[in-house]
């Protein structure tokens, strides 16, 4: 077994989605590996052009657990800019809903679940997310992180929409660290 920890380092904004000021950046998703399912829901971080922000300590761990040698942590993350206020008092029940939905898929598919399947179930059937259509989806990434690899590594996710004839563009880099022991 390999002990794995995947944690957020920070997010850097070169250009916000909102043309009039700061974005309210947050993440939604889930990661699963071994017997661990870790729902992901960060509270919004107000961030503006040329700013780097860290996530609160209680929201920075994306995954932590034992993963069998030769297997992977799978799942995905969606990044949003909050434009419509949410009832963040329901945070705990939403996280539980994500965990339950992912656990159901994993029991049905076992280790054959793909990152896309896990990410797809995250936003289905959880009432809180029915209102996300009011928020701006900045990007989506599927992750499959092998239990085999260096003891420490850092990765980045580039989240951007550049050019084109659209009203708004954005450019973010989210950094995360993978630890294996």
Tab-separated table of N, CA and C in Angstrom:
chain	number	residue	atom	x	y	z
A	1	UNK	N	0.846	-1.189	0.000
A	1	UNK	CA	0.000	0.000	0.000
A	1	UNK	C	0.888	1.249	0.000
A	2	UNK	N	0.407	2.241	-0.694
A	2	UNK	CA	1.112	3.516	-0.765
A	2	UNK	C	0.232	4.569	-0.102
A	3	UNK	N	0.802	5.292	0.831
A	3	UNK	CA	0.078	6.397	1.463
A	3	UNK	C	0.199	7.605	0.544
A	4	UNK	N	-0.962	8.111	0.093
A	4	UNK	CA	-0.958	9.253	-0.837
A	4	UNK	C	-1.691	10.440	-0.231
A	5	UNK	N	-1.163	11.609	-0.520
A	5	UNK	CA	-1.810	12.858	-0.124
A	5	UNK	C	-1.722	13.810	-1.314
A	6	UNK	N	-2.859	14.362	-1.672
A	6	UNK	CA	-2.921	15.333	-2.762
A	6	UNK	C	-3.521	16.599	-2.167
A	7	UNK	N	-2.764	17.685	-2.240
A	7	UNK	CA	-3.232	18.912	-1.600
A	7	UNK	C	-3.001	20.136	-2.474
A	8	UNK	N	-3.924	21.080	-2.337
A	8	UNK	CA	-3.834	22.329	-3.073
A	8	UNK	C	-2.690	23.169	-2.519
A	9	UNK	N	-1.935	23.793	-3.403
A	9	UNK	CA	-0.901	24.732	-2.986
A	9	UNK	C	-1.480	26.147	-3.069
A	10	UNK	N	-1.898	26.547	-4.280
A	10	UNK	CA	-2.473	27.877	-4.456
A	10	UNK	C	-3.100	28.015	-5.834
A	11	UNK	N	-3.741	29.130	-6.055
A	11	UNK	CA	-4.289	29.477	-7.360
A	11	UNK	C	-3.774	30.877	-7.699
A	12	UNK	N	-3.308	31.027	-8.934
A	12	UNK	CA	-2.829	32.321	-9.410
A	12	UNK	C	-3.745	32.793	-10.539
A	13	UNK	N	-4.173	34.029	-10.458
A	13	UNK	CA	-5.059	34.602	-11.466
A	13	UNK	C	-4.300	35.645	-12.283
A	14	UNK	N	-4.146	35.371	-13.574
A	14	UNK	CA	-3.582	36.372	-14.473
A	14	UNK	C	-4.678	37.294	-14.981
A	15	UNK	N	-5.903	36.738	-15.127
A	15	UNK	CA	-7.024	37.513	-15.662
A	15	UNK	C	-8.325	36.885	-15.164
A	16	UNK	N	-9.182	37.675	-14.550
A	16	UNK	CA	-10.452	37.171	-14.030
A	16	UNK	C	-11.473	36.991	-15.135
A	17	UNK	N	-12.489	36.185	-14.848
A	17	UNK	CA	-13.617	36.023	-15.761
A	17	UNK	C	-14.488	37.264	-15.727
A	18	UNK	N	-14.696	37.811	-14.528
A	18	UNK	CA	-15.499	39.030	-14.395
A	18	UNK	C	-14.688	40.227	-14.873
A	19	UNK	N	-15.251	40.978	-15.787
A	19	UNK	CA	-14.521	42.126	-16.341
A	19	UNK	C	-14.564	43.340	-15.421
A	20	UNK	N	-15.410	43.293	-14.393
A	20	UNK	CA	-15.565	44.451	-13.518
A	20	UNK	C	-14.884	44.287	-12.159
A	21	UNK	N	-14.154	43.217	-11.945
A	21	UNK	CA	-13.489	43.041	-10.655
A	21	UNK	C	-13.159	41.608	-10.351
A	22	UNK	N	-13.089	41.320	-9.062
A	22	UNK	CA	-12.638	40.011	-8.593
A	22	UNK	C	-13.627	38.905	-8.925
A	23	UNK	N	-13.093	37.700	-9.127
A	23	UNK	CA	-13.890	36.484	-9.236
A	23	UNK	C	-14.019	35.882	-7.839
A	24	UNK	N	-15.039	35.060	-7.661
A	24	UNK	CA	-15.224	34.269	-6.438
A	24	UNK	C	-14.971	32.815	-6.853
A	25	UNK	N	-13.713	32.406	-6.787
A	25	UNK	CA	-13.222	31.137	-7.320
A	25	UNK	C	-13.458	30.008	-6.328
A	26	UNK	N	-14.045	28.891	-6.815
A	26	UNK	CA	-14.198	27.713	-5.965
A	26	UNK	C	-14.125	26.446	-6.801
A	27	UNK	N	-13.909	25.320	-6.115
A	27	UNK	CA	-13.744	24.019	-6.755
A	27	UNK	C	-14.807	23.048	-6.275
A	28	UNK	N	-15.245	22.166	-7.183
A	28	UNK	CA	-16.196	21.100	-6.889
A	28	UNK	C	-15.642	19.837	-7.534
A	29	UNK	N	-15.724	18.700	-6.848
A	29	UNK	CA	-15.269	17.461	-7.458
A	29	UNK	C	-15.197	16.336	-6.457
A	30	UNK	N	-14.455	15.307	-6.805
A	30	UNK	CA	-14.234	14.167	-5.912
A	30	UNK	C	-13.048	13.372	-6.432
A	31	UNK	N	-12.319	12.763	-5.504
A	31	UNK	CA	-11.233	11.842	-5.834
A	31	UNK	C	-11.452	10.556	-5.046
A	32	UNK	N	-11.124	9.432	-5.661
A	32	UNK	CA	-11.294	8.137	-5.022
A	32	UNK	C	-10.093	7.259	-5.314
A	33	UNK	N	-9.635	6.552	-4.289
A	33	UNK	CA	-8.528	5.621	-4.432
A	33	UNK	C	-8.511	4.669	-3.249
A	34	UNK	N	-8.193	3.401	-3.500
A	34	UNK	CA	-8.258	2.412	-2.423
A	34	UNK	C	-9.686	2.355	-1.917
A	35	UNK	N	-9.879	2.513	-0.619
A	35	UNK	CA	-11.230	2.521	-0.052
A	35	UNK	C	-11.677	3.938	0.320
A	36	UNK	N	-10.913	4.944	-0.084
A	36	UNK	CA	-11.197	6.327	0.303
A	36	UNK	C	-11.899	7.077	-0.821
A	37	UNK	N	-12.992	7.747	-0.479
A	37	UNK	CA	-13.666	8.675	-1.385
A	37	UNK	C	-13.590	10.038	-0.728
A	38	UNK	N	-13.020	11.019	-1.437
A	38	UNK	CA	-12.863	12.352	-0.865
A	38	UNK	C	-13.629	13.360	-1.719
A	39	UNK	N	-14.775	13.849	-1.205
A	39	UNK	CA	-15.495	14.898	-1.922
A	39	UNK	C	-14.698	16.199	-1.858
A	40	UNK	N	-14.848	17.030	-2.876
A	40	UNK	CA	-14.142	18.310	-2.935
A	40	UNK	C	-15.179	19.413	-3.110
A	41	UNK	N	-15.181	20.354	-2.193
A	41	UNK	CA	-15.993	21.555	-2.305
A	41	UNK	C	-15.300	22.625	-1.490
A	42	UNK	N	-14.694	23.583	-2.172
A	42	UNK	CA	-14.040	24.676	-1.459
A	42	UNK	C	-14.996	25.859	-1.416
A	43	UNK	N	-14.872	26.654	-0.391
A	43	UNK	CA	-15.661	27.879	-0.306
A	43	UNK	C	-15.012	28.913	-1.222
A	44	UNK	N	-15.807	29.857	-1.740
A	44	UNK	CA	-15.266	30.830	-2.688
A	44	UNK	C	-14.124	31.671	-2.114
A	45	UNK	N	-13.134	31.895	-2.968
A	45	UNK	CA	-11.993	32.750	-2.648
A	45	UNK	C	-12.087	33.962	-3.570
A	46	UNK	N	-12.124	35.140	-3.000
A	46	UNK	CA	-12.144	36.354	-3.813
A	46	UNK	C	-10.735	36.592	-4.355
A	47	UNK	N	-10.630	36.628	-5.686
A	47	UNK	CA	-9.311	36.761	-6.314
A	47	UNK	C	-9.418	37.670	-7.526
A	48	UNK	N	-8.423	38.527	-7.689
A	48	UNK	CA	-8.416	39.485	-8.787
A	48	UNK	C	-7.167	39.295	-9.644
A	49	UNK	N	-7.085	40.063	-10.717
A	49	UNK	CA	-5.947	39.983	-11.631
A	49	UNK	C	-4.625	40.110	-10.877
A	50	UNK	N	-3.671	39.271	-11.270
A	50	UNK	CA	-2.304	39.273	-10.739
A	50	UNK	C	-2.235	38.942	-9.252
A	51	UNK	N	-3.202	38.173	-8.753
A	51	UNK	CA	-3.177	37.752	-7.355
A	51	UNK	C	-2.956	36.248	-7.255
A	52	UNK	N	-2.280	35.857	-6.178
A	52	UNK	CA	-2.078	34.449	-5.834
A	52	UNK	C	-2.730	34.238	-4.475
A	53	UNK	N	-3.582	33.203	-4.379
A	53	UNK	CA	-4.287	32.941	-3.130
A	53	UNK	C	-4.117	31.473	-2.740
A	54	UNK	N	-4.066	31.242	-1.437
A	54	UNK	CA	-4.037	29.875	-0.923
A	54	UNK	C	-5.437	29.525	-0.418
A	55	UNK	N	-5.689	28.239	-0.303
A	55	UNK	CA	-6.965	27.759	0.189
A	55	UNK	C	-6.880	27.587	1.702
A	56	UNK	N	-7.994	27.768	2.419
A	56	UNK	CA	-7.963	27.552	3.866
A	56	UNK	C	-7.480	26.141	4.186
A	57	UNK	N	-6.794	25.983	5.307
A	57	UNK	CA	-6.199	24.695	5.688
A	57	UNK	C	-7.215	23.554	5.641
A	58	UNK	N	-8.413	23.765	6.076
A	58	UNK	CA	-9.420	22.711	6.092
A	58	UNK	C	-9.945	22.320	4.726
A	59	UNK	N	-9.607	23.089	3.695
A	59	UNK	CA	-10.087	22.808	2.340
A	59	UNK	C	-8.964	22.503	1.360
A	60	UNK	N	-7.735	22.412	1.836
A	60	UNK	CA	-6.610	22.249	0.917
A	60	UNK	C	-6.296	20.795	0.571
A	61	UNK	N	-6.758	19.837	1.383
A	61	UNK	CA	-6.466	18.427	1.104
A	61	UNK	C	-7.526	17.873	0.153
A	62	UNK	N	-7.084	17.487	-1.053
A	62	UNK	CA	-7.986	16.926	-2.056
A	62	UNK	C	-8.169	15.422	-1.858
A	63	UNK	N	-7.155	14.755	-1.320
A	63	UNK	CA	-7.207	13.305	-1.089
A	63	UNK	C	-6.128	12.938	-0.089
A	64	UNK	N	-6.451	11.968	0.776
A	64	UNK	CA	-5.445	11.413	1.683
A	64	UNK	C	-5.884	10.004	2.055
A	65	UNK	N	-5.013	9.036	1.783
A	65	UNK	CA	-5.353	7.666	2.122
A	65	UNK	C	-4.386	6.660	1.535
A	66	UNK	N	-4.649	5.384	1.841
A	66	UNK	CA	-3.840	4.267	1.365
A	66	UNK	C	-4.386	3.796	0.014
A	67	UNK	N	-3.481	3.636	-0.955
A	67	UNK	CA	-3.852	3.179	-2.293
A	67	UNK	C	-2.984	1.962	-2.624
A	68	UNK	N	-3.605	0.872	-3.066
A	68	UNK	CA	-2.815	-0.311	-3.416
A	68	UNK	C	-1.783	-0.004	-4.510
A	69	UNK	N	-0.604	-0.602	-4.351
A	69	UNK	CA	0.459	-0.459	-5.357
A	69	UNK	C	-0.107	-0.822	-6.722
A	70	UNK	N	0.195	-0.059	-7.735
A	70	UNK	CA	-0.270	-0.338	-9.090
A	70	UNK	C	-1.640	0.250	-9.399
A	71	UNK	N	-2.308	0.827	-8.412
A	71	UNK	CA	-3.592	1.479	-8.658
A	71	UNK	C	-3.416	2.988	-8.672
A	72	UNK	N	-4.519	3.695	-8.906
A	72	UNK	CA	-4.480	5.150	-9.025
A	72	UNK	C	-5.579	5.801	-8.213
A	73	UNK	N	-5.384	7.065	-7.934
A	73	UNK	CA	-6.443	7.931	-7.415
A	73	UNK	C	-7.103	8.523	-8.648
A	74	UNK	N	-8.442	8.398	-8.727
A	74	UNK	CA	-9.169	8.857	-9.912
A	74	UNK	C	-10.269	9.825	-9.506
A	75	UNK	N	-10.607	10.690	-10.431
A	75	UNK	CA	-11.710	11.620	-10.203
A	75	UNK	C	-11.502	12.874	-11.013
A	76	UNK	N	-12.044	13.955	-10.519
A	76	UNK	CA	-11.902	15.189	-11.257
A	76	UNK	C	-12.360	16.390	-10.459
A	77	UNK	N	-12.099	17.548	-11.048
A	77	UNK	CA	-12.399	18.825	-10.406
A	77	UNK	C	-12.981	19.768	-11.450
A	78	UNK	N	-13.959	20.549	-11.015
A	78	UNK	CA	-14.493	21.641	-11.828
A	78	UNK	C	-14.216	22.938	-11.081
A	79	UNK	N	-13.778	23.954	-11.817
A	79	UNK	CA	-13.529	25.275	-11.234
A	79	UNK	C	-14.641	26.216	-11.676
A	80	UNK	N	-15.141	26.999	-10.731
A	80	UNK	CA	-16.231	27.933	-10.999
A	80	UNK	C	-15.901	29.329	-10.493
A	81	UNK	N	-16.559	30.314	-11.086
A	81	UNK	CA	-16.629	31.666	-10.551
A	81	UNK	C	-18.063	31.841	-10.070
A	82	UNK	N	-18.232	32.039	-8.775
A	82	UNK	CA	-19.573	32.179	-8.205
A	82	UNK	C	-20.147	33.542	-8.585
A	83	UNK	N	-21.291	33.524	-9.257
A	83	UNK	CA	-21.981	34.761	-9.603
A	83	UNK	C	-23.295	34.895	-8.852
A	84	UNK	N	-23.824	33.793	-8.365
A	84	UNK	CA	-25.073	33.814	-7.608
A	84	UNK	C	-24.782	33.258	-6.222
A	85	UNK	N	-25.172	34.005	-5.204
A	85	UNK	CA	-24.876	33.598	-3.826
A	85	UNK	C	-25.484	32.235	-3.520
A	86	UNK	N	-24.726	31.395	-2.841
A	86	UNK	CA	-25.169	30.064	-2.429
A	86	UNK	C	-25.430	30.076	-0.930
A	87	UNK	N	-26.159	29.098	-0.472
A	87	UNK	CA	-26.356	28.917	0.955
A	87	UNK	C	-25.217	28.049	1.473
A	88	UNK	N	-24.074	28.662	1.778
A	88	UNK	CA	-22.894	27.919	2.200
A	88	UNK	C	-23.070	27.306	3.581
A	89	UNK	N	-24.179	27.635	4.263
A	89	UNK	CA	-24.478	26.984	5.534
A	89	UNK	C	-24.782	25.502	5.304
A	90	UNK	N	-25.141	25.127	4.062
A	90	UNK	CA	-25.425	23.730	3.732
A	90	UNK	C	-24.167	22.967	3.288
A	91	UNK	N	-23.013	23.561	3.481
A	91	UNK	CA	-21.748	22.989	3.034
A	91	UNK	C	-21.593	21.522	3.447
A	92	UNK	N	-21.798	21.211	4.715
A	92	UNK	CA	-21.604	19.838	5.209
A	92	UNK	C	-22.499	18.829	4.533
A	93	UNK	N	-23.766	19.162	4.335
A	93	UNK	CA	-24.679	18.206	3.701
A	93	UNK	C	-24.355	18.036	2.221
A	94	UNK	N	-23.850	19.077	1.573
A	94	UNK	CA	-23.467	18.969	0.166
A	94	UNK	C	-22.262	18.048	0.022
A	95	UNK	N	-21.278	18.218	0.905
A	95	UNK	CA	-20.092	17.352	0.876
A	95	UNK	C	-20.501	15.896	1.102
A	96	UNK	N	-21.414	15.667	2.044
A	96	UNK	CA	-21.902	14.304	2.287
A	96	UNK	C	-22.617	13.752	1.059
A	97	UNK	N	-23.371	14.604	0.369
A	97	UNK	CA	-24.070	14.179	-0.848
A	97	UNK	C	-23.109	13.773	-1.947
A	98	UNK	N	-22.037	14.524	-2.106
A	98	UNK	CA	-21.015	14.193	-3.106
A	98	UNK	C	-20.406	12.839	-2.766
A	99	UNK	N	-20.017	12.666	-1.506
A	99	UNK	CA	-19.385	11.425	-1.075
A	99	UNK	C	-20.297	10.222	-1.310
A	100	UNK	N	-21.574	10.363	-0.967
A	100	UNK	CA	-22.529	9.273	-1.153
A	100	UNK	C	-22.724	8.915	-2.609
A	101	UNK	N	-22.830	9.938	-3.473
A	101	UNK	CA	-23.037	9.688	-4.903
A	101	UNK	C	-21.834	8.968	-5.508
A	102	UNK	N	-20.629	9.397	-5.143
A	102	UNK	CA	-19.419	8.754	-5.679
A	102	UNK	C	-19.287	7.338	-5.132
A	103	UNK	N	-19.572	7.139	-3.849
A	103	UNK	CA	-19.489	5.796	-3.253
A	103	UNK	C	-20.426	4.823	-3.955
A	104	UNK	N	-21.623	5.293	-4.326
A	104	UNK	CA	-22.583	4.448	-5.034
A	104	UNK	C	-22.019	3.985	-6.372
A	105	UNK	N	-21.414	4.902	-7.121
A	105	UNK	CA	-20.829	4.549	-8.421
A	105	UNK	C	-19.675	3.577	-8.236
A	106	UNK	N	-18.846	3.819	-7.231
A	106	UNK	CA	-17.694	2.941	-7.008
A	106	UNK	C	-18.130	1.538	-6.602
A	107	UNK	N	-19.217	1.427	-5.795
A	107	UNK	CA	-19.653	0.080	-5.430
A	107	UNK	C	-20.188	-0.667	-6.630
A	108	UNK	N	-20.746	0.061	-7.576
A	108	UNK	CA	-21.299	-0.590	-8.770
A	108	UNK	C	-20.202	-0.965	-9.765
A	109	UNK	N	-19.130	-0.169	-9.825
A	109	UNK	CA	-18.105	-0.398	-10.850
A	109	UNK	C	-16.779	-0.895	-10.293
A	110	UNK	N	-16.546	-0.736	-8.996
A	110	UNK	CA	-15.272	-1.143	-8.397
A	110	UNK	C	-14.130	-0.318	-8.936
A	111	UNK	N	-12.957	-0.924	-9.046
A	111	UNK	CA	-11.782	-0.192	-9.521
A	111	UNK	C	-11.880	0.142	-10.994
A	112	UNK	N	-12.921	-0.354	-11.676
A	112	UNK	CA	-13.108	-0.048	-13.087
A	112	UNK	C	-13.675	1.327	-13.338
A	113	UNK	N	-14.022	2.062	-12.282
A	113	UNK	CA	-14.553	3.414	-12.464
A	113	UNK	C	-13.489	4.300	-13.090
A	114	UNK	N	-13.911	5.133	-14.019
A	114	UNK	CA	-12.976	6.065	-14.644
A	114	UNK	C	-13.086	7.417	-13.959
A	115	UNK	N	-12.076	8.239	-14.186
A	115	UNK	CA	-12.089	9.598	-13.638
A	115	UNK	C	-13.313	10.350	-14.129
A	116	UNK	N	-13.661	10.164	-15.385
A	116	UNK	CA	-14.827	10.832	-15.957
A	116	UNK	C	-16.126	10.402	-15.315
A	117	UNK	N	-16.251	9.108	-15.004
A	117	UNK	CA	-17.456	8.608	-14.334
A	117	UNK	C	-17.601	9.253	-12.961
A	118	UNK	N	-16.493	9.336	-12.237
A	118	UNK	CA	-16.523	9.926	-10.896
A	118	UNK	C	-16.890	11.399	-10.981
A	119	UNK	N	-16.254	12.126	-11.891
A	119	UNK	CA	-16.540	13.549	-12.036
A	119	UNK	C	-17.974	13.779	-12.494
A	120	UNK	N	-18.466	12.907	-13.376
A	120	UNK	CA	-19.821	13.054	-13.888
A	120	UNK	C	-20.885	12.911	-12.819
A	121	UNK	N	-20.663	12.031	-11.869
A	121	UNK	CA	-21.665	11.796	-10.836
A	121	UNK	C	-21.660	12.900	-9.780
A	122	UNK	N	-20.570	13.644	-9.686
A	122	UNK	CA	-20.443	14.673	-8.660
A	122	UNK	C	-21.578	15.690	-8.741
A	123	UNK	N	-21.901	16.149	-9.925
A	123	UNK	CA	-22.898	17.207	-10.048
A	123	UNK	C	-24.310	16.697	-10.308
A	124	UNK	N	-24.475	15.379	-10.435
A	124	UNK	CA	-25.812	14.815	-10.671
A	124	UNK	C	-26.443	14.386	-9.357
A	125	UNK	N	-27.683	14.708	-9.189
A	125	UNK	CA	-28.422	14.222	-8.038
A	125	UNK	C	-28.143	14.929	-6.731
A	126	UNK	N	-27.334	15.971	-6.738
A	126	UNK	CA	-27.068	16.729	-5.520
A	126	UNK	C	-27.737	18.085	-5.699
A	127	UNK	N	-28.762	18.334	-4.907
A	127	UNK	CA	-29.602	19.513	-5.084
A	127	UNK	C	-28.860	20.830	-5.179
A	128	UNK	N	-27.826	21.005	-4.382
A	128	UNK	CA	-27.064	22.253	-4.354
A	128	UNK	C	-26.562	22.639	-5.739
A	129	UNK	N	-26.172	21.637	-6.524
A	129	UNK	CA	-25.536	21.929	-7.790
A	129	UNK	C	-26.517	22.287	-8.889
A	130	UNK	N	-27.808	22.131	-8.649
A	130	UNK	CA	-28.773	22.506	-9.679
A	130	UNK	C	-28.720	23.996	-9.939
A	131	UNK	N	-28.187	24.752	-9.000
A	131	UNK	CA	-28.112	26.199	-9.192
A	131	UNK	C	-26.793	26.650	-9.810
A	132	UNK	N	-25.883	25.716	-10.086
A	132	UNK	CA	-24.584	26.114	-10.625
A	132	UNK	C	-24.672	26.738	-12.010
A	133	UNK	N	-25.800	26.543	-12.705
A	133	UNK	CA	-25.872	27.128	-14.032
A	133	UNK	C	-25.798	28.644	-13.973
A	134	UNK	N	-26.005	29.229	-12.788
A	134	UNK	CA	-25.877	30.670	-12.630
A	134	UNK	C	-24.417	31.081	-12.449
A	135	UNK	N	-23.576	30.133	-12.100
A	135	UNK	CA	-22.157	30.416	-11.943
A	135	UNK	C	-21.437	30.113	-13.248
A	136	UNK	N	-20.242	30.695	-13.380
A	136	UNK	CA	-19.462	30.501	-14.600
A	136	UNK	C	-18.520	29.325	-14.425
A	137	UNK	N	-18.676	28.307	-15.276
A	137	UNK	CA	-17.749	27.178	-15.278
A	137	UNK	C	-16.466	27.643	-15.951
A	138	UNK	N	-15.375	27.632	-15.196
A	138	UNK	CA	-14.088	28.092	-15.719
A	138	UNK	C	-13.311	26.958	-16.371
A	139	UNK	N	-13.480	25.741	-15.860
A	139	UNK	CA	-12.750	24.618	-16.430
A	139	UNK	C	-13.039	23.327	-15.704
A	140	UNK	N	-12.703	22.224	-16.369
A	140	UNK	CA	-12.898	20.878	-15.849
A	140	UNK	C	-11.635	20.069	-16.120
A	141	UNK	N	-11.226	19.279	-15.140
A	141	UNK	CA	-10.095	18.382	-15.362
A	141	UNK	C	-10.392	17.017	-14.747
A	142	UNK	N	-10.012	15.973	-15.465
A	142	UNK	CA	-10.086	14.610	-14.944
A	142	UNK	C	-8.684	14.229	-14.491
A	143	UNK	N	-8.601	13.595	-13.337
A	143	UNK	CA	-7.310	13.212	-12.782
A	143	UNK	C	-7.225	11.704	-12.620
A	144	UNK	N	-6.081	11.164	-12.946
A	144	UNK	CA	-5.748	9.779	-12.625
A	144	UNK	C	-4.292	9.804	-12.203
A	145	UNK	N	-4.075	9.721	-10.895
A	145	UNK	CA	-2.745	9.880	-10.320
A	145	UNK	C	-2.297	8.538	-9.762
A	146	UNK	N	-1.260	7.986	-10.353
A	146	UNK	CA	-0.763	6.663	-9.992
A	146	UNK	C	-0.145	6.658	-8.594
A	147	UNK	N	-0.312	5.527	-7.921
A	147	UNK	CA	0.338	5.338	-6.621
A	147	UNK	C	1.844	5.178	-6.808
A	148	UNK	N	2.262	4.887	-8.027
A	148	UNK	CA	3.680	4.761	-8.342
A	148	UNK	C	4.200	6.097	-8.845
A	149	UNK	N	5.288	6.566	-8.274
A	149	UNK	CA	5.867	7.838	-8.702
A	149	UNK	C	6.796	8.375	-7.636
A	150	UNK	N	7.295	9.586	-7.858
A	150	UNK	CA	8.217	10.182	-6.888
A	150	UNK	C	7.520	10.435	-5.548
A	151	UNK	N	8.313	10.537	-4.492
A	151	UNK	CA	7.724	10.766	-3.170
A	151	UNK	C	7.053	12.131	-3.078
A	152	UNK	N	7.555	13.107	-3.791
A	152	UNK	CA	6.937	14.444	-3.828
A	152	UNK	C	6.937	14.921	-5.277
A	153	UNK	N	5.806	15.464	-5.690
A	153	UNK	CA	5.763	16.094	-7.010
A	153	UNK	C	4.716	17.187	-6.985
A	154	UNK	N	4.925	18.168	-7.824
A	154	UNK	CA	4.007	19.289	-7.933
A	154	UNK	C	3.476	19.333	-9.357
A	155	UNK	N	2.164	19.545	-9.468
A	155	UNK	CA	1.544	19.646	-10.786
A	155	UNK	C	0.712	20.923	-10.857
A	156	UNK	N	0.439	21.335	-12.088
A	156	UNK	CA	-0.376	22.528	-12.316
A	156	UNK	C	-1.514	22.206	-13.251
A	157	UNK	N	-2.598	22.905	-13.059
A	157	UNK	CA	-3.762	22.834	-13.948
A	157	UNK	C	-3.988	24.230	-14.476
A	158	UNK	N	-3.845	24.394	-15.780
A	158	UNK	CA	-4.065	25.670	-16.441
A	158	UNK	C	-5.548	25.764	-16.793
A	159	UNK	N	-6.198	26.788	-16.271
A	159	UNK	CA	-7.633	26.996	-16.474
A	159	UNK	C	-7.772	28.312	-17.212
A	160	UNK	N	-8.135	28.241	-18.490
A	160	UNK	CA	-8.187	29.496	-19.227
A	160	UNK	C	-9.144	29.457	-20.405
A	161	UNK	N	-9.579	30.623	-20.747
A	161	UNK	CA	-10.295	30.880	-21.986
A	161	UNK	C	-9.707	32.181	-22.501
A	162	UNK	N	-8.987	32.090	-23.594
A	162	UNK	CA	-8.297	33.249	-24.146
A	162	UNK	C	-8.783	33.531	-25.558
A	163	UNK	N	-8.740	34.791	-25.947
A	163	UNK	CA	-9.076	35.159	-27.317
A	163	UNK	C	-10.533	34.931	-27.639
A	164	UNK	N	-10.812	34.782	-28.892
A	164	UNK	CA	-12.186	34.565	-29.319
A	164	UNK	C	-12.991	35.843	-29.273
A	165	UNK	N	-14.235	35.731	-29.665
A	165	UNK	CA	-15.076	36.921	-29.739
A	165	UNK	C	-15.956	37.070	-28.505
A	166	UNK	N	-15.728	36.233	-27.495
A	166	UNK	CA	-16.543	36.292	-26.282
A	166	UNK	C	-16.276	37.556	-25.483
A	167	UNK	N	-17.215	37.894	-24.620
A	167	UNK	CA	-17.106	39.082	-23.782
A	167	UNK	C	-16.020	38.922	-22.738
A	168	UNK	N	-15.904	37.742	-22.195
A	168	UNK	CA	-14.989	37.578	-21.086
A	168	UNK	C	-13.987	36.460	-21.345
A	169	UNK	N	-12.801	36.655	-20.840
A	169	UNK	CA	-11.726	35.669	-20.887
A	169	UNK	C	-11.233	35.468	-19.467
A	170	UNK	N	-10.519	34.372	-19.233
A	170	UNK	CA	-9.919	34.166	-17.928
A	170	UNK	C	-8.661	33.352	-18.083
A	171	UNK	N	-7.800	33.432	-17.056
A	171	UNK	CA	-6.514	32.754	-17.103
A	171	UNK	C	-6.038	32.485	-15.672
A	172	UNK	N	-6.118	31.228	-15.261
A	172	UNK	CA	-5.746	30.791	-13.914
A	172	UNK	C	-4.747	29.644	-13.987
A	173	UNK	N	-3.925	29.525	-12.953
A	173	UNK	CA	-3.105	28.337	-12.750
A	173	UNK	C	-3.336	27.851	-11.326
A	174	UNK	N	-3.789	26.611	-11.206
A	174	UNK	CA	-4.005	25.973	-9.915
A	174	UNK	C	-2.861	24.994	-9.699
A	175	UNK	N	-2.145	25.135	-8.593
A	175	UNK	CA	-1.033	24.230	-8.289
A	175	UNK	C	-1.429	23.297	-7.155
A	176	UNK	N	-1.016	22.011	-7.303
A	176	UNK	CA	-1.271	21.027	-6.261
A	176	UNK	C	-0.057	20.115	-6.107
A	177	UNK	N	0.056	19.539	-4.907
A	177	UNK	CA	1.202	18.701	-4.556
A	177	UNK	C	0.731	17.270	-4.310
A	178	UNK	N	1.531	16.321	-4.786
A	178	UNK	CA	1.270	14.899	-4.569
A	178	UNK	C	2.398	14.348	-3.710
A	179	UNK	N	2.048	13.685	-2.608
A	179	UNK	CA	3.021	13.041	-1.739
A	179	UNK	C	2.712	11.554	-1.691
A	180	UNK	N	3.778	10.726	-1.806
A	180	UNK	CA	3.635	9.271	-1.744
A	180	UNK	C	4.645	8.737	-0.739
A	181	UNK	N	4.206	7.797	0.099
A	181	UNK	CA	5.158	7.174	1.035
A	181	UNK	C	4.733	5.730	1.286
